[in-house]
Amino acid sequence: MPQRRLAALAAAVVVVAAGLAARALLPGAVAKYAGDLLYTLLVYALVVVAAPRARPFVVAAVALGVSWLVEFAQLSGVPAELSAHSTLARLALGTTFNAPDLFWYAVGAAVGYAIHSIRTK
């Protein structure tokens, strides 16, 4: 496995651990929005695992697009229905649309872009 893929996989593990720690240790709204940021960072890392040669801007755009797609899908009620039956679905898809989440997803994509850009120089 190429070094970039391994680094992205390790980053994904760190992001999941950070997300679990945020949920356990931070107060309500802070934990929620930290989770949004970290969600997009996780998607970012997984995109790098899948496409390790992709440019940081492309990876950021894909990660943000996936995050926004999931958020807007919550308007349909399908994620809420799936989440009622599965903790994993609740963590991955959420339950209800919340417009401020869109901003925090963008912050997560920007953080991923910044780290990736520095690491690939």
PDB file of N, CA and C in Angstrom, residues 35-81:
ATOM      1  N   GLY A  35     -18.086  17.559  15.438  1.00  0.00           N
ATOM      2  CA  GLY A  35     -18.397  16.321  14.724  1.00  0.00           C
ATOM      3  C   GLY A  35     -18.633  16.557  13.243  1.00  0.00           C
ATOM      4  N   ASP A  36     -19.294  17.656  12.904  1.00  0.00           N
ATOM      5  CA  ASP A  36     -19.514  17.985  11.488  1.00  0.00           C
ATOM      6  C   ASP A  36     -18.190  18.194  10.771  1.00  0.00           C
ATOM      7  N   LEU A  37     -17.322  18.990  11.385  1.00  0.00           N
ATOM      8  CA  LEU A  37     -16.004  19.251  10.808  1.00  0.00           C
ATOM      9  C   LEU A  37     -15.237  17.934  10.641  1.00  0.00           C
ATOM     10  N   LEU A  38     -15.243  17.123  11.686  1.00  0.00           N
ATOM     11  CA  LEU A  38     -14.514  15.855  11.648  1.00  0.00           C
ATOM     12  C   LEU A  38     -15.128  14.869  10.659  1.00  0.00           C
ATOM     13  N   TYR A  39     -16.440  14.916  10.481  1.00  0.00           N
ATOM     14  CA  TYR A  39     -17.108  14.058   9.498  1.00  0.00           C
ATOM     15  C   TYR A  39     -16.521  14.310   8.112  1.00  0.00           C
ATOM     16  N   THR A  40     -16.404  15.584   7.753  1.00  0.00           N
ATOM     17  CA  THR A  40     -15.857  15.903   6.433  1.00  0.00           C
ATOM     18  C   THR A  40     -14.379  15.548   6.359  1.00  0.00           C
ATOM     19  N   LEU A  41     -13.644  15.720   7.455  1.00  0.00           N
ATOM     20  CA  LEU A  41     -12.242  15.290   7.452  1.00  0.00           C
ATOM     21  C   LEU A  41     -12.129  13.782   7.242  1.00  0.00           C
ATOM     22  N   LEU A  42     -13.037  13.020   7.833  1.00  0.00           N
ATOM     23  CA  LEU A  42     -13.034  11.571   7.622  1.00  0.00           C
ATOM     24  C   LEU A  42     -13.313  11.245   6.161  1.00  0.00           C
ATOM     25  N   VAL A  43     -14.316  11.886   5.588  1.00  0.00           N
ATOM     26  CA  VAL A  43     -14.608  11.668   4.163  1.00  0.00           C
ATOM     27  C   VAL A  43     -13.385  12.046   3.337  1.00  0.00           C
ATOM     28  N   TYR A  44     -12.747  13.166   3.675  1.00  0.00           N
ATOM     29  CA  TYR A  44     -11.540  13.617   2.974  1.00  0.00           C
ATOM     30  C   TYR A  44     -10.474  12.510   3.005  1.00  0.00           C
ATOM     31  N   ALA A  45     -10.200  11.990   4.200  1.00  0.00           N
ATOM     32  CA  ALA A  45      -9.178  10.947   4.334  1.00  0.00           C
ATOM     33  C   ALA A  45      -9.541   9.710   3.523  1.00  0.00           C
ATOM     34  N   LEU A  46     -10.801   9.328   3.523  1.00  0.00           N
ATOM     35  CA  LEU A  46     -11.223   8.143   2.766  1.00  0.00           C
ATOM     36  C   LEU A  46     -11.122   8.366   1.258  1.00  0.00           C
ATOM     37  N   VAL A  47     -11.347   9.594   0.814  1.00  0.00           N
ATOM     38  CA  VAL A  47     -11.157   9.897  -0.611  1.00  0.00           C
ATOM     39  C   VAL A  47      -9.680   9.751  -0.970  1.00  0.00           C
ATOM     40  N   VAL A  48      -8.789  10.198  -0.091  1.00  0.00           N
ATOM     41  CA  VAL A  48      -7.348  10.041  -0.356  1.00  0.00           C
ATOM     42  C   VAL A  48      -6.965   8.564  -0.358  1.00  0.00           C
ATOM     43  N   VAL A  49      -7.565   7.765   0.520  1.00  0.00           N
ATOM     44  CA  VAL A  49      -7.301   6.316   0.501  1.00  0.00           C
ATOM     45  C   VAL A  49      -7.698   5.740  -0.855  1.00  0.00           C
ATOM     46  N   ALA A  50      -8.844   6.166  -1.367  1.00  0.00           N
ATOM     47  CA  ALA A  50      -9.345   5.647  -2.647  1.00  0.00           C
ATOM     48  C   ALA A  50      -8.594   6.211  -3.846  1.00  0.00           C
ATOM     49  N   ALA A  51      -8.147   7.461  -3.745  1.00  0.00           N
ATOM     50  CA  ALA A  51      -7.485   8.137  -4.873  1.00  0.00           C
ATOM     51  C   ALA A  51      -6.286   8.923  -4.345  1.00  0.00           C
ATOM     52  N   PRO A  52      -5.199   8.220  -4.001  1.00  0.00           N
ATOM     53  CA  PRO A  52      -4.077   8.878  -3.329  1.00  0.00           C
ATOM     54  C   PRO A  52      -3.353   9.935  -4.163  1.00  0.00           C
ATOM     55  N   ARG A  53      -3.515   9.912  -5.462  1.00  0.00           N
ATOM     56  CA  ARG A  53      -2.833  10.901  -6.301  1.00  0.00           C
ATOM     57  C   ARG A  53      -3.703  12.121  -6.613  1.00  0.00           C
ATOM     58  N   ALA A  54      -4.927  12.128  -6.118  1.00  0.00           N
ATOM     59  CA  ALA A  54      -5.826  13.256  -6.384  1.00  0.00           C
ATOM     60  C   ALA A  54      -5.276  14.530  -5.745  1.00  0.00           C
ATOM     61  N   ARG A  55      -5.475  15.634  -6.438  1.00  0.00           N
ATOM     62  CA  ARG A  55      -5.012  16.924  -5.929  1.00  0.00           C
ATOM     63  C   ARG A  55      -5.872  17.352  -4.742  1.00  0.00           C
ATOM     64  N   PRO A  56      -5.262  18.090  -3.816  1.00  0.00           N
ATOM     65  CA  PRO A  56      -5.995  18.514  -2.618  1.00  0.00           C
ATOM     66  C   PRO A  56      -7.312  19.234  -2.915  1.00  0.00           C
ATOM     67  N   PHE A  57      -7.343  20.095  -3.927  1.00  0.00           N
ATOM     68  CA  PHE A  57      -8.583  20.814  -4.237  1.00  0.00           C
ATOM     69  C   PHE A  57      -9.680  19.844  -4.661  1.00  0.00           C
ATOM     70  N   VAL A  58      -9.317  18.853  -5.460  1.00  0.00           N
ATOM     71  CA  VAL A  58     -10.303  17.869  -5.924  1.00  0.00           C
ATOM     72  C   VAL A  58     -10.815  17.045  -4.745  1.00  0.00           C
ATOM     73  N   VAL A  59      -9.909  16.621  -3.885  1.00  0.00           N
ATOM     74  CA  VAL A  59     -10.315  15.830  -2.718  1.00  0.00           C
ATOM     75  C   VAL A  59     -11.234  16.657  -1.816  1.00  0.00           C
ATOM     76  N   ALA A  60     -10.878  17.927  -1.602  1.00  0.00           N
ATOM     77  CA  ALA A  60     -11.712  18.801  -0.769  1.00  0.00           C
ATOM     78  C   ALA A  60     -13.099  18.973  -1.379  1.00  0.00           C
ATOM     79  N   ALA A  61     -13.148  19.155  -2.689  1.00  0.00           N
ATOM     80  CA  ALA A  61     -14.442  19.328  -3.361  1.00  0.00           C
ATOM     81  C   ALA A  61     -15.296  18.069  -3.244  1.00  0.00           C
ATOM     82  N   VAL A  62     -14.689  16.907  -3.406  1.00  0.00           N
ATOM     83  CA  VAL A  62     -15.437  15.648  -3.291  1.00  0.00           C
ATOM     84  C   VAL A  62     -15.919  15.451  -1.852  1.00  0.00           C
ATOM     85  N   ALA A  63     -15.034  15.674  -0.880  1.00  0.00           N
ATOM     86  CA  ALA A  63     -15.417  15.503   0.528  1.00  0.00           C
ATOM     87  C   ALA A  63     -16.550  16.453   0.905  1.00  0.00           C
ATOM     88  N   LEU A  64     -16.453  17.698   0.468  1.00  0.00           N
ATOM     89  CA  LEU A  64     -17.512  18.661   0.762  1.00  0.00           C
ATOM     90  C   LEU A  64     -18.807  18.269   0.059  1.00  0.00           C
ATOM     91  N   GLY A  65     -18.695  17.844  -1.188  1.00  0.00           N
ATOM     92  CA  GLY A  65     -19.883  17.425  -1.934  1.00  0.00           C
ATOM     93  C   GLY A  65     -20.591  16.248  -1.291  1.00  0.00           C
ATOM     94  N   VAL A  66     -19.827  15.262  -0.848  1.00  0.00           N
ATOM     95  CA  VAL A  66     -20.422  14.097  -0.179  1.00  0.00           C
ATOM     96  C   VAL A  66     -21.106  14.530   1.121  1.00  0.00           C
ATOM     97  N   SER A  67     -20.424  15.365   1.891  1.00  0.00           N
ATOM     98  CA  SER A  67     -20.994  15.827   3.161  1.00  0.00           C
ATOM     99  C   SER A  67     -22.283  16.601   2.942  1.00  0.00           C
ATOM    100  N   TRP A  68     -22.270  17.495   1.968  1.00  0.00           N
ATOM    101  CA  TRP A  68     -23.472  18.276   1.675  1.00  0.00           C
ATOM    102  C   TRP A  68     -24.583  17.382   1.131  1.00  0.00           C
ATOM    103  N   LEU A  69     -24.226  16.411   0.308  1.00  0.00           N
ATOM    104  CA  LEU A  69     -25.227  15.482  -0.226  1.00  0.00           C
ATOM    105  C   LEU A  69     -25.932  14.734   0.907  1.00  0.00           C
ATOM    106  N   VAL A  70     -25.158  14.252   1.858  1.00  0.00           N
ATOM    107  CA  VAL A  70     -25.740  13.545   2.999  1.00  0.00           C
ATOM    108  C   VAL A  70     -26.641  14.487   3.796  1.00  0.00           C
ATOM    109  N   GLU A  71     -26.181  15.721   4.004  1.00  0.00           N
ATOM    110  CA  GLU A  71     -26.995  16.684   4.769  1.00  0.00           C
ATOM    111  C   GLU A  71     -28.308  16.989   4.056  1.00  0.00           C
ATOM    112  N   PHE A  72     -28.239  17.257   2.762  1.00  0.00           N
ATOM    113  CA  PHE A  72     -29.468  17.558   2.021  1.00  0.00           C
ATOM    114  C   PHE A  72     -30.380  16.330   1.913  1.00  0.00           C
ATOM    115  N   ALA A  73     -29.795  15.133   1.915  1.00  0.00           N
ATOM    116  CA  ALA A  73     -30.611  13.911   1.894  1.00  0.00           C
ATOM    117  C   ALA A  73     -31.476  13.817   3.144  1.00  0.00           C
ATOM    118  N   GLN A  74     -31.035  14.446   4.217  1.00  0.00           N
ATOM    119  CA  GLN A  74     -31.811  14.420   5.456  1.00  0.00           C
ATOM    120  C   GLN A  74     -33.166  15.108   5.296  1.00  0.00           C
ATOM    121  N   LEU A  75     -33.284  15.971   4.309  1.00  0.00           N
ATOM    122  CA  LEU A  75     -34.578  16.614   4.035  1.00  0.00           C
ATOM    123  C   LEU A  75     -35.622  15.599   3.570  1.00  0.00           C
ATOM    124  N   SER A  76     -35.158  14.460   3.047  1.00  0.00           N
ATOM    125  CA  SER A  76     -36.086  13.445   2.531  1.00  0.00           C
ATOM    126  C   SER A  76     -36.666  12.553   3.622  1.00  0.00           C
ATOM    127  N   GLY A  77     -36.024  12.503   4.764  1.00  0.00           N
ATOM    128  CA  GLY A  77     -36.485  11.619   5.824  1.00  0.00           C
ATOM    129  C   GLY A  77     -35.916  10.216   5.760  1.00  0.00           C
ATOM    130  N   VAL A  78     -35.294   9.857   4.647  1.00  0.00           N
ATOM    131  CA  VAL A  78     -34.727   8.508   4.513  1.00  0.00           C
ATOM    132  C   VAL A  78     -33.628   8.266   5.545  1.00  0.00           C
ATOM    133  N   PRO A  79     -32.658   9.191   5.714  1.00  0.00           N
ATOM    134  CA  PRO A  79     -31.647   8.941   6.744  1.00  0.00           C
ATOM    135  C   PRO A  79     -32.234   8.778   8.148  1.00  0.00           C
ATOM    136  N   ALA A  80     -33.273   9.546   8.469  1.00  0.00           N
ATOM    137  CA  ALA A  80     -33.903   9.412   9.790  1.00  0.00           C
ATOM    138  C   ALA A  80     -34.516   8.027   9.956  1.00  0.00           C
ATOM    139  N   GLU A  81     -35.147   7.534   8.910  1.00  0.00           N
ATOM    140  CA  GLU A  81     -35.747   6.195   8.966  1.00  0.00           C
ATOM    141  C   GLU A  81     -34.668   5.122   9.141  1.00  0.00           C
TER     142      GLU A  81
END
